PDB file of C-alpha atoms and ligand atoms in Angstrom:
ATOM      1  CA  UNK A 592     -11.090  17.317   4.333  1.00 61.00           C
ATOM      2  CA  UNK A 593     -12.240  13.760   4.911  1.00 81.00           C
ATOM      3  CA  UNK A 594     -10.204  11.278   2.917  1.00 93.00           C
ATOM      4  CA  UNK A 595     -10.885   7.555   2.569  1.00 95.00           C
ATOM      5  CA  UNK A 596      -9.066   5.566   5.246  1.00 97.00           C
ATOM      6  CA  UNK A 597      -7.428   2.255   4.441  1.00 98.00           C
ATOM      7  CA  UNK A 598      -6.592  -0.919   6.312  1.00 98.00           C
ATOM      8  CA  UNK A 599      -4.469  -2.931   3.857  1.00 98.00           C
ATOM      9  CA  UNK A 600      -3.062  -6.401   4.483  1.00 98.00           C
ATOM     10  CA  UNK A 601       0.196  -7.143   2.660  1.00 98.00           C
ATOM     11  CA  UNK A 602       0.482 -10.875   3.163  1.00 98.00           C
ATOM     12  CA  UNK A 603       3.816 -11.006   1.287  1.00 98.00           C
ATOM     13  CA  UNK A 604       5.006 -14.607   0.613  1.00 98.00           C
ATOM     14  CA  UNK A 605       3.418 -15.997   3.759  1.00 98.00           C
ATOM     15  CA  UNK A 606      -0.015 -17.555   3.359  1.00 97.00           C
ATOM     16  CA  UNK A 607      -0.760 -20.645   1.298  1.00 98.00           C
ATOM     17  CA  UNK A 608      -4.304 -20.727  -0.049  1.00 98.00           C
ATOM     18  CA  UNK A 609      -5.501 -22.861   2.861  1.00 98.00           C
ATOM     19  CA  UNK A 610      -3.965 -20.407   5.353  1.00 98.00           C
ATOM     20  CA  UNK A 611      -5.702 -17.528   3.571  1.00 98.00           C
ATOM     21  CA  UNK A 612      -9.021 -19.388   3.487  1.00 98.00           C
ATOM     22  CA  UNK A 613      -8.756 -20.055   7.218  1.00 98.00           C
ATOM     23  CA  UNK A 614      -8.059 -16.376   7.895  1.00 98.00           C
ATOM     24  CA  UNK A 615     -10.964 -15.172   5.753  1.00 98.00           C
ATOM     25  CA  UNK A 616     -13.407 -17.671   7.263  1.00 97.00           C
ATOM     26  CA  UNK A 617     -12.747 -15.969  10.609  1.00 97.00           C
ATOM     27  CA  UNK A 618     -12.706 -12.495   9.053  1.00 96.00           C
ATOM     28  CA  UNK A 619     -16.219 -13.088   7.709  1.00 92.00           C
ATOM     29  CA  UNK A 620     -17.539 -13.126  11.284  1.00 94.00           C
ATOM     30  CA  UNK A 621     -16.109  -9.710  12.096  1.00 95.00           C
ATOM     31  CA  UNK A 622     -18.360  -6.682  11.984  1.00 92.00           C
ATOM     32  CA  UNK A 623     -16.912  -4.048   9.665  1.00 92.00           C
ATOM     33  CA  UNK A 624     -19.165  -1.162  10.541  1.00 87.00           C
ATOM     34  CA  UNK A 625     -17.001   1.802   9.603  1.00 90.00           C
ATOM     35  CA  UNK A 626     -18.033   2.838   6.049  1.00 90.00           C
ATOM     36  CA  UNK A 627     -15.072   5.277   5.861  1.00 92.00           C
ATOM     37  CA  UNK A 628     -12.471   2.491   6.007  1.00 97.00           C
ATOM     38  CA  UNK A 629     -11.620   0.364   2.964  1.00 97.00           C
ATOM     39  CA  UNK A 630     -10.165  -3.011   3.869  1.00 98.00           C
ATOM     40  CA  UNK A 631      -7.989  -4.616   1.206  1.00 98.00           C
ATOM     41  CA  UNK A 632      -6.261  -8.010   1.186  1.00 98.00           C
ATOM     42  CA  UNK A 633      -3.156  -8.514  -0.971  1.00 98.00           C
ATOM     43  CA  UNK A 634      -2.410 -12.253  -1.242  1.00 98.00           C
ATOM     44  CA  UNK A 635       0.013 -14.068  -3.554  1.00 98.00           C
ATOM     45  CA  UNK A 636      -0.800 -14.264  -7.269  1.00 98.00           C
ATOM     46  CA  UNK A 637      -1.721 -17.959  -7.093  1.00 98.00           C
ATOM     47  CA  UNK A 638      -4.512 -17.186  -4.611  1.00 98.00           C
ATOM     48  CA  UNK A 639      -6.158 -14.246  -6.366  1.00 98.00           C
ATOM     49  CA  UNK A 640      -9.019 -16.075  -8.136  1.00 98.00           C
ATOM     50  CA  UNK A 641      -9.971 -18.141  -5.099  1.00 98.00           C
ATOM     51  CA  UNK A 642      -9.852 -15.150  -2.781  1.00 98.00           C
ATOM     52  CA  UNK A 643     -11.808 -12.984  -5.220  1.00 98.00           C
ATOM     53  CA  UNK A 644     -14.523 -15.611  -4.982  1.00 98.00           C
ATOM     54  CA  UNK A 645     -14.488 -15.548  -1.164  1.00 97.00           C
ATOM     55  CA  UNK A 646     -14.577 -11.734  -1.061  1.00 96.00           C
ATOM     56  CA  UNK A 647     -17.482 -11.523  -3.539  1.00 95.00           C
ATOM     57  CA  UNK A 648     -19.998 -11.123  -0.732  1.00 91.00           C
ATOM     58  CA  UNK A 649     -17.709  -9.059   1.505  1.00 92.00           C
ATOM     59  CA  UNK A 650     -17.061  -5.332   1.753  1.00 92.00           C
ATOM     60  CA  UNK A 651     -13.311  -6.091   1.740  1.00 95.00           C
ATOM     61  CA  UNK A 652     -11.496  -5.748  -1.578  1.00 97.00           C
ATOM     62  CA  UNK A 653      -8.698  -7.557  -3.393  1.00 98.00           C
ATOM     63  CA  UNK A 654      -5.206  -6.276  -4.207  1.00 98.00           C
ATOM     64  CA  UNK A 655      -2.060  -7.732  -5.763  1.00 98.00           C
ATOM     65  CA  UNK A 656       1.491  -7.396  -4.460  1.00 98.00           C
ATOM     66  CA  UNK A 657       3.056  -6.608  -7.836  1.00 98.00           C
ATOM     67  CA  UNK A 658       2.453  -6.180 -11.578  1.00 98.00           C
ATOM     68  CA  UNK A 659       4.571  -5.886 -14.721  1.00 98.00           C
ATOM     69  CA  UNK A 660       4.726  -2.717 -16.794  1.00 98.00           C
ATOM     70  CA  UNK A 661       4.122  -4.232 -20.232  1.00 98.00           C
ATOM     71  CA  UNK A 662       0.657  -5.316 -21.338  1.00 97.00           C
ATOM     72  CA  UNK A 663       1.617  -8.649 -22.937  1.00 97.00           C
ATOM     73  CA  UNK A 664       4.559 -10.560 -24.403  1.00 98.00           C
ATOM     74  CA  UNK A 665       7.714 -12.544 -23.687  1.00 98.00           C
ATOM     75  CA  UNK A 666       8.241 -11.668 -20.012  1.00 98.00           C
ATOM     76  CA  UNK A 667       8.647 -15.011 -18.267  1.00 98.00           C
ATOM     77  CA  UNK A 668       7.264 -15.040 -14.747  1.00 97.00           C
ATOM     78  CA  UNK A 669       5.557 -11.670 -14.942  1.00 98.00           C
ATOM     79  CA  UNK A 670       1.862 -10.776 -14.495  1.00 98.00           C
ATOM     80  CA  UNK A 671      -0.044  -8.151 -16.501  1.00 98.00           C
ATOM     81  CA  UNK A 672      -2.774  -5.714 -15.532  1.00 98.00           C
ATOM     82  CA  UNK A 673      -5.265  -7.620 -17.726  1.00 98.00           C
ATOM     83  CA  UNK A 674      -4.487 -10.829 -15.787  1.00 98.00           C
ATOM     84  CA  UNK A 675      -5.082  -9.035 -12.488  1.00 98.00           C
ATOM     85  CA  UNK A 676      -8.347  -7.546 -13.712  1.00 98.00           C
ATOM     86  CA  UNK A 677      -9.511 -10.983 -14.862  1.00 98.00           C
ATOM     87  CA  UNK A 678      -8.999 -12.093 -11.254  1.00 97.00           C
ATOM     88  CA  UNK A 679     -11.226  -9.196 -10.074  1.00 97.00           C
ATOM     89  CA  UNK A 680      -8.256  -7.465  -8.520  1.00 98.00           C
ATOM     90  CA  UNK A 681      -8.633  -3.683  -8.192  1.00 97.00           C
ATOM     91  CA  UNK A 682      -5.593  -2.589  -6.205  1.00 98.00           C
ATOM     92  CA  UNK A 683      -1.879  -3.169  -6.767  1.00 98.00           C
ATOM     93  CA  UNK A 684       1.089  -2.493  -4.470  1.00 98.00           C
ATOM     94  CA  UNK A 685       4.080  -1.069  -6.348  1.00 98.00           C
ATOM     95  CA  UNK A 686       7.439   0.240  -5.170  1.00 98.00           C
ATOM     96  CA  UNK A 687       7.580  -1.865  -2.018  1.00 98.00           C
ATOM     97  CA  UNK A 688      11.050  -1.631  -0.487  1.00 96.00           C
ATOM     98  CA  UNK A 689      11.461  -5.426  -0.566  1.00 96.00           C
ATOM     99  CA  UNK A 690      11.041  -5.310  -4.340  1.00 97.00           C
ATOM    100  CA  UNK A 691      13.358  -2.312  -4.597  1.00 95.00           C
ATOM    101  CA  UNK A 692      16.099  -3.889  -2.490  1.00 93.00           C
ATOM    102  CA  UNK A 693      15.747  -7.668  -3.020  1.00 95.00           C
ATOM    103  CA  UNK A 694      14.517  -7.687  -6.629  1.00 95.00           C
ATOM    104  CA  UNK A 695      16.408  -4.612  -7.819  1.00 96.00           C
ATOM    105  CA  UNK A 696      13.423  -2.520  -8.898  1.00 97.00           C
ATOM    106  CA  UNK A 697      14.422   1.010  -9.840  1.00 98.00           C
ATOM    107  CA  UNK A 698      12.522   4.294  -9.601  1.00 98.00           C
ATOM    108  CA  UNK A 699      12.133   4.162 -13.364  1.00 98.00           C
ATOM    109  CA  UNK A 700      10.564   0.677 -13.307  1.00 98.00           C
ATOM    110  CA  UNK A 701       8.150   1.874 -10.633  1.00 98.00           C
ATOM    111  CA  UNK A 702       7.284   4.847 -12.841  1.00 98.00           C
ATOM    112  CA  UNK A 703       6.506   2.462 -15.705  1.00 98.00           C
ATOM    113  CA  UNK A 704       4.356   0.294 -13.447  1.00 98.00           C
ATOM    114  CA  UNK A 705       2.443   3.341 -12.220  1.00 98.00           C
ATOM    115  CA  UNK A 706       1.865   4.418 -15.812  1.00 98.00           C
ATOM    116  CA  UNK A 707       0.599   0.944 -16.743  1.00 98.00           C
ATOM    117  CA  UNK A 708      -1.777   0.744 -13.778  1.00 98.00           C
ATOM    118  CA  UNK A 709      -3.305   4.139 -14.537  1.00 98.00           C
ATOM    119  CA  UNK A 710      -3.619   3.290 -18.244  1.00 97.00           C
ATOM    120  CA  UNK A 711      -5.438   0.078 -17.370  1.00 98.00           C
ATOM    121  CA  UNK A 712      -7.676   1.556 -14.660  1.00 97.00           C
ATOM    122  CA  UNK A 713      -6.229  -0.248 -11.665  1.00 98.00           C
ATOM    123  CA  UNK A 714      -5.671   1.573  -8.372  1.00 98.00           C
ATOM    124  CA  UNK A 715      -1.999   1.936  -7.333  1.00 98.00           C
ATOM    125  CA  UNK A 716      -0.745   1.691  -3.768  1.00 98.00           C
ATOM    126  CA  UNK A 717       2.610   3.409  -4.262  1.00 98.00           C
ATOM    127  CA  UNK A 718       5.187   2.680  -1.546  1.00 98.00           C
ATOM    128  CA  UNK A 719       7.990   5.112  -0.778  1.00 98.00           C
ATOM    129  CA  UNK A 720      10.454   5.340   2.087  1.00 98.00           C
ATOM    130  CA  UNK A 721      14.009   5.985   3.168  1.00 97.00           C
ATOM    131  CA  UNK A 722      16.666   3.627   4.539  1.00 95.00           C
ATOM    132  CA  UNK A 723      18.151   4.141   7.995  1.00 95.00           C
ATOM    133  CA  UNK A 724      21.372   5.533   6.490  1.00 95.00           C
ATOM    134  CA  UNK A 725      19.386   8.026   4.431  1.00 96.00           C
ATOM    135  CA  UNK A 726      17.408   9.131   7.508  1.00 95.00           C
ATOM    136  CA  UNK A 727      20.552   9.462   9.629  1.00 95.00           C
ATOM    137  CA  UNK A 728      22.173  11.524   6.875  1.00 97.00           C
ATOM    138  CA  UNK A 729      19.193  13.910   6.844  1.00 97.00           C
ATOM    139  CA  UNK A 730      18.173  12.814   3.347  1.00 97.00           C
ATOM    140  CA  UNK A 731      14.636  11.590   4.055  1.00 97.00           C
ATOM    141  CA  UNK A 732      12.858  14.457   2.320  1.00 97.00           C
ATOM    142  CA  UNK A 733      15.177  14.334  -0.705  1.00 98.00           C
ATOM    143  CA  UNK A 734      14.667  10.569  -1.078  1.00 98.00           C
ATOM    144  CA  UNK A 735      10.888  10.871  -0.928  1.00 98.00           C
ATOM    145  CA  UNK A 736      10.974  13.759  -3.413  1.00 98.00           C
ATOM    146  CA  UNK A 737      13.078  11.695  -5.818  1.00 98.00           C
ATOM    147  CA  UNK A 738      10.869   8.603  -5.498  1.00 98.00           C
ATOM    148  CA  UNK A 739       7.641  10.570  -5.986  1.00 98.00           C
ATOM    149  CA  UNK A 740       8.958  12.815  -8.759  1.00 98.00           C
ATOM    150  CA  UNK A 741      10.286   9.935 -10.841  1.00 98.00           C
ATOM    151  CA  UNK A 742       7.206   7.740 -10.225  1.00 98.00           C
ATOM    152  CA  UNK A 743       4.774  10.481 -11.271  1.00 98.00           C
ATOM    153  CA  UNK A 744       6.803  12.123 -14.066  1.00 97.00           C
ATOM    154  CA  UNK A 745       4.667  13.073 -17.079  1.00 96.00           C
ATOM    155  CA  UNK A 746       1.640  11.117 -15.856  1.00 97.00           C
ATOM    156  CA  UNK A 747      -1.872  12.512 -16.014  1.00 95.00           C
ATOM    157  CA  UNK A 748      -2.611  14.291 -12.743  1.00 95.00           C
ATOM    158  CA  UNK A 749      -6.325  13.487 -12.635  1.00 94.00           C
ATOM    159  CA  UNK A 750      -5.468   9.763 -12.851  1.00 96.00           C
ATOM    160  CA  UNK A 751      -2.685  10.144 -10.282  1.00 97.00           C
ATOM    161  CA  UNK A 752      -5.168  11.616  -7.817  1.00 95.00           C
ATOM    162  CA  UNK A 753      -6.705   8.109  -7.593  1.00 95.00           C
ATOM    163  CA  UNK A 754      -3.541   6.555  -6.159  1.00 98.00           C
ATOM    164  CA  UNK A 755      -2.831   5.819  -2.536  1.00 98.00           C
ATOM    165  CA  UNK A 756       0.659   6.571  -1.203  1.00 98.00           C
ATOM    166  CA  UNK A 757       2.159   4.370   1.520  1.00 98.00           C
ATOM    167  CA  UNK A 758       5.049   5.855   3.490  1.00 98.00           C
ATOM    168  CA  UNK A 759       7.116   2.915   4.688  1.00 97.00           C
ATOM    169  CA  UNK A 760      10.483   3.761   6.253  1.00 96.00           C
ATOM    170  CA  UNK A 761      12.615   0.782   5.211  1.00 94.00           C
ATOM    171  CA  UNK A 762      14.150   0.453   8.678  1.00 94.00           C
ATOM    172  CA  UNK A 763      10.689   0.047  10.265  1.00 93.00           C
ATOM    173  CA  UNK A 764       9.447  -2.765   8.010  1.00 92.00           C
ATOM    174  CA  UNK A 765       9.279  -6.106   9.785  1.00 91.00           C
ATOM    175  CA  UNK A 766      11.715  -4.927  12.449  1.00 92.00           C
ATOM    176  CA  UNK A 767       9.379  -4.048  15.320  1.00 89.00           C
ATOM    177  CA  UNK A 768      10.849  -0.518  15.180  1.00 88.00           C
ATOM    178  CA  UNK A 769       8.062   1.937  14.437  1.00 86.00           C
ATOM    179  CA  UNK A 770       8.778   5.509  13.446  1.00 89.00           C
ATOM    180  CA  UNK A 771       7.881   7.889  16.277  1.00 94.00           C
ATOM    181  CA  UNK A 772       4.611   9.811  16.008  1.00 95.00           C
ATOM    182  CA  UNK A 773       6.675  13.012  15.533  1.00 96.00           C
ATOM    183  CA  UNK A 774       8.613  11.480  12.634  1.00 96.00           C
ATOM    184  CA  UNK A 775       5.442  10.175  10.995  1.00 97.00           C
ATOM    185  CA  UNK A 776       3.634  13.500  11.436  1.00 97.00           C
ATOM    186  CA  UNK A 777       6.536  15.462   9.953  1.00 97.00           C
ATOM    187  CA  UNK A 778       7.162  13.064   7.074  1.00 98.00           C
ATOM    188  CA  UNK A 779       3.485  12.725   6.086  1.00 98.00           C
ATOM    189  CA  UNK A 780       3.201  16.502   5.978  1.00 97.00           C
ATOM    190  CA  UNK A 781       6.296  16.652   3.758  1.00 97.00           C
ATOM    191  CA  UNK A 782       4.793  14.022   1.450  1.00 98.00           C
ATOM    192  CA  UNK A 783       1.585  16.040   1.148  1.00 97.00           C
ATOM    193  CA  UNK A 784       3.661  19.094   0.229  1.00 97.00           C
ATOM    194  CA  UNK A 785       5.595  17.142  -2.400  1.00 98.00           C
ATOM    195  CA  UNK A 786       2.296  15.910  -3.913  1.00 98.00           C
ATOM    196  CA  UNK A 787       1.134  19.518  -4.107  1.00 97.00           C
ATOM    197  CA  UNK A 788       4.381  20.665  -5.774  1.00 97.00           C
ATOM    198  CA  UNK A 789       4.001  17.863  -8.334  1.00 96.00           C
ATOM    199  CA  UNK A 790       0.634  19.434  -9.181  1.00 96.00           C
ATOM    200  CA  UNK A 791      -1.662  16.866  -7.609  1.00 97.00           C
ATOM    201  CA  UNK A 792      -4.712  17.380  -5.456  1.00 94.00           C
ATOM    202  CA  UNK A 793      -2.758  16.682  -2.275  1.00 92.00           C
ATOM    203  CA  UNK A 794      -5.793  16.863  -0.004  1.00 94.00           C
ATOM    204  CA  UNK A 795      -7.546  14.086  -1.910  1.00 95.00           C
ATOM    205  CA  UNK A 796      -4.739  11.516  -1.855  1.00 97.00           C
ATOM    206  CA  UNK A 797      -4.692   9.168   1.125  1.00 98.00           C
ATOM    207  CA  UNK A 798      -1.255   8.700   2.678  1.00 98.00           C
ATOM    208  CA  UNK A 799      -0.836   5.482   4.646  1.00 98.00           C
ATOM    209  CA  UNK A 800       1.863   4.580   7.139  1.00 98.00           C
ATOM    210  CA  UNK A 801       3.539   1.156   7.042  1.00 97.00           C
ATOM    211  CA  UNK A 802       6.312  -0.388   9.124  1.00 96.00           C
ATOM    212  CA  UNK A 803       5.689  -2.561  12.188  1.00 95.00           C
ATOM    213  CA  UNK A 804       2.118  -1.336  12.662  1.00 97.00           C
ATOM    214  CA  UNK A 805       0.612  -3.367  15.502  1.00 97.00           C
ATOM    215  CA  UNK A 806      -2.468  -3.569  17.682  1.00 97.00           C
ATOM    216  CA  UNK A 807      -0.411  -1.712  20.318  1.00 97.00           C
ATOM    217  CA  UNK A 808       0.704   1.293  18.260  1.00 96.00           C
ATOM    218  CA  UNK A 809      -2.204   1.681  15.802  1.00 97.00           C
ATOM    219  CA  UNK A 810      -4.201   4.099  17.942  1.00 97.00           C
ATOM    220  CA  UNK A 811      -1.424   6.667  18.353  1.00 97.00           C
ATOM    221  CA  UNK A 812      -0.344   6.422  14.697  1.00 97.00           C
ATOM    222  CA  UNK A 813      -3.933   6.659  13.478  1.00 97.00           C
ATOM    223  CA  UNK A 814      -4.500   9.848  15.452  1.00 97.00           C
ATOM    224  CA  UNK A 815      -1.808  11.722  13.453  1.00 97.00           C
ATOM    225  CA  UNK A 816      -3.420  14.314  11.206  1.00 93.00           C
ATOM    226  CA  UNK A 817      -2.006  13.217   7.851  1.00 96.00           C
ATOM    227  CA  UNK A 818      -2.177   9.462   8.445  1.00 98.00           C
ATOM    228  CA  UNK A 819      -5.065   8.008   6.447  1.00 98.00           C
ATOM    229  CA  UNK A 820      -4.584   4.350   7.259  1.00 98.00           C
ATOM    230  CA  UNK A 821      -2.032   1.575   7.276  1.00 98.00           C
ATOM    231  CA  UNK A 822      -0.241  -0.920   5.062  1.00 98.00           C
ATOM    232  CA  UNK A 823       0.293  -3.866   7.376  1.00 98.00           C
ATOM    233  CA  UNK A 824       2.617  -6.845   6.978  1.00 98.00           C
ATOM    234  CA  UNK A 825       3.263  -9.057  10.016  1.00 97.00           C
ATOM    235  CA  UNK A 826       0.196  -8.061  12.032  1.00 98.00           C
ATOM    236  CA  UNK A 827      -2.088  -8.729   9.033  1.00 98.00           C
ATOM    237  CA  UNK A 828      -1.392 -12.464   9.345  1.00 98.00           C
ATOM    238  CA  UNK A 829      -3.338 -12.651  12.610  1.00 98.00           C
ATOM    239  CA  UNK A 830      -7.107 -12.041  12.400  1.00 98.00           C
ATOM    240  CA  UNK A 831      -7.422 -10.619  15.924  1.00 98.00           C
ATOM    241  CA  UNK A 832      -4.461  -8.250  15.537  1.00 98.00           C
ATOM    242  CA  UNK A 833      -5.612  -7.081  12.103  1.00 98.00           C
ATOM    243  CA  UNK A 834      -9.170  -6.536  13.368  1.00 98.00           C
ATOM    244  CA  UNK A 835      -7.885  -4.629  16.373  1.00 98.00           C
ATOM    245  CA  UNK A 836      -5.927  -2.328  14.024  1.00 98.00           C
ATOM    246  CA  UNK A 837      -9.069  -1.851  11.871  1.00 98.00           C
ATOM    247  CA  UNK A 838     -10.999  -0.822  14.975  1.00 97.00           C
ATOM    248  CA  UNK A 839      -8.364   1.744  15.949  1.00 97.00           C
ATOM    249  CA  UNK A 840      -8.345   3.466  12.571  1.00 96.00           C
TER     250      UNK A 840
HETATM  251  P1  PGA B1687       5.381  -4.922   8.567  1.00 62.25           P
HETATM  252  O1  PGA B1687       5.363  -4.798   6.955  1.00 62.25           O
HETATM  253  O2  PGA B1687       4.029  -4.448   9.047  1.00 62.25           O
HETATM  254  O3  PGA B1687       5.609  -6.389   8.827  1.00 62.25           O
HETATM  255  O4  PGA B1687       6.472  -4.061   9.047  1.00 62.25           O
HETATM  256  C1  PGA B1687       4.789  -3.690   6.319  1.00 62.25           C
HETATM  257  C2  PGA B1687       4.983  -3.777   4.832  1.00 62.25           C
HETATM  258  O5  PGA B1687       6.046  -4.219   4.411  1.00 62.25           O
HETATM  259  O6  PGA B1687       4.100  -3.428   4.037  1.00 62.25           O
END
């Protein structure tokens, strides 16, 4: 089955607007001639409107790095789905391990965010992944099962089939340590099985790998059967590296 492939830039808290504008001015000159790959940029909230304007004439799309699970109200510092849609944002990353570990987001909060995104017709990029202690203790599959089960609990399966799942082993994010191709192959297959057990159309859902993806390892990771693209942090801050990864997908 041919699933959509994704090349997603998670710029985290790195680029100011002028940095992002400089990047995209160079990106505009790149030929994106693979219609099967969706390229998505996820800048900071403050840059969404300006970047939406830049991407208007591009085939690349806009994503946000977070969202809140209520639609409106007294939630100081939070951003709603309606606000993201007003900024022409279509994709939203939820469940990123930095938000789980640094900001204390729980599986239940991620479930509520997923519910809100599906209710408001935004496309979720749901991140899951185990810590190094969990992997060493042989708990990887159980952790992924728990994260996916809680996130998807009681949600409409036809809406859930529109999400993208990003497998990001916590120990590989920003560390330069990539999971081996064997680990990625085995874990992506397990994730597809879990999606099937949950009652989803597992063959339709793209599963991305994230964690120190680089221009040097993209080709071997991309060749793995159940890898449908990448969520890229560090290497997405460099136009040439990001474009090289796109070309290896
Ligand atoms: P990295 O980040 O590519 O810098 O490891 C990936 C991510 O956190 O999404």
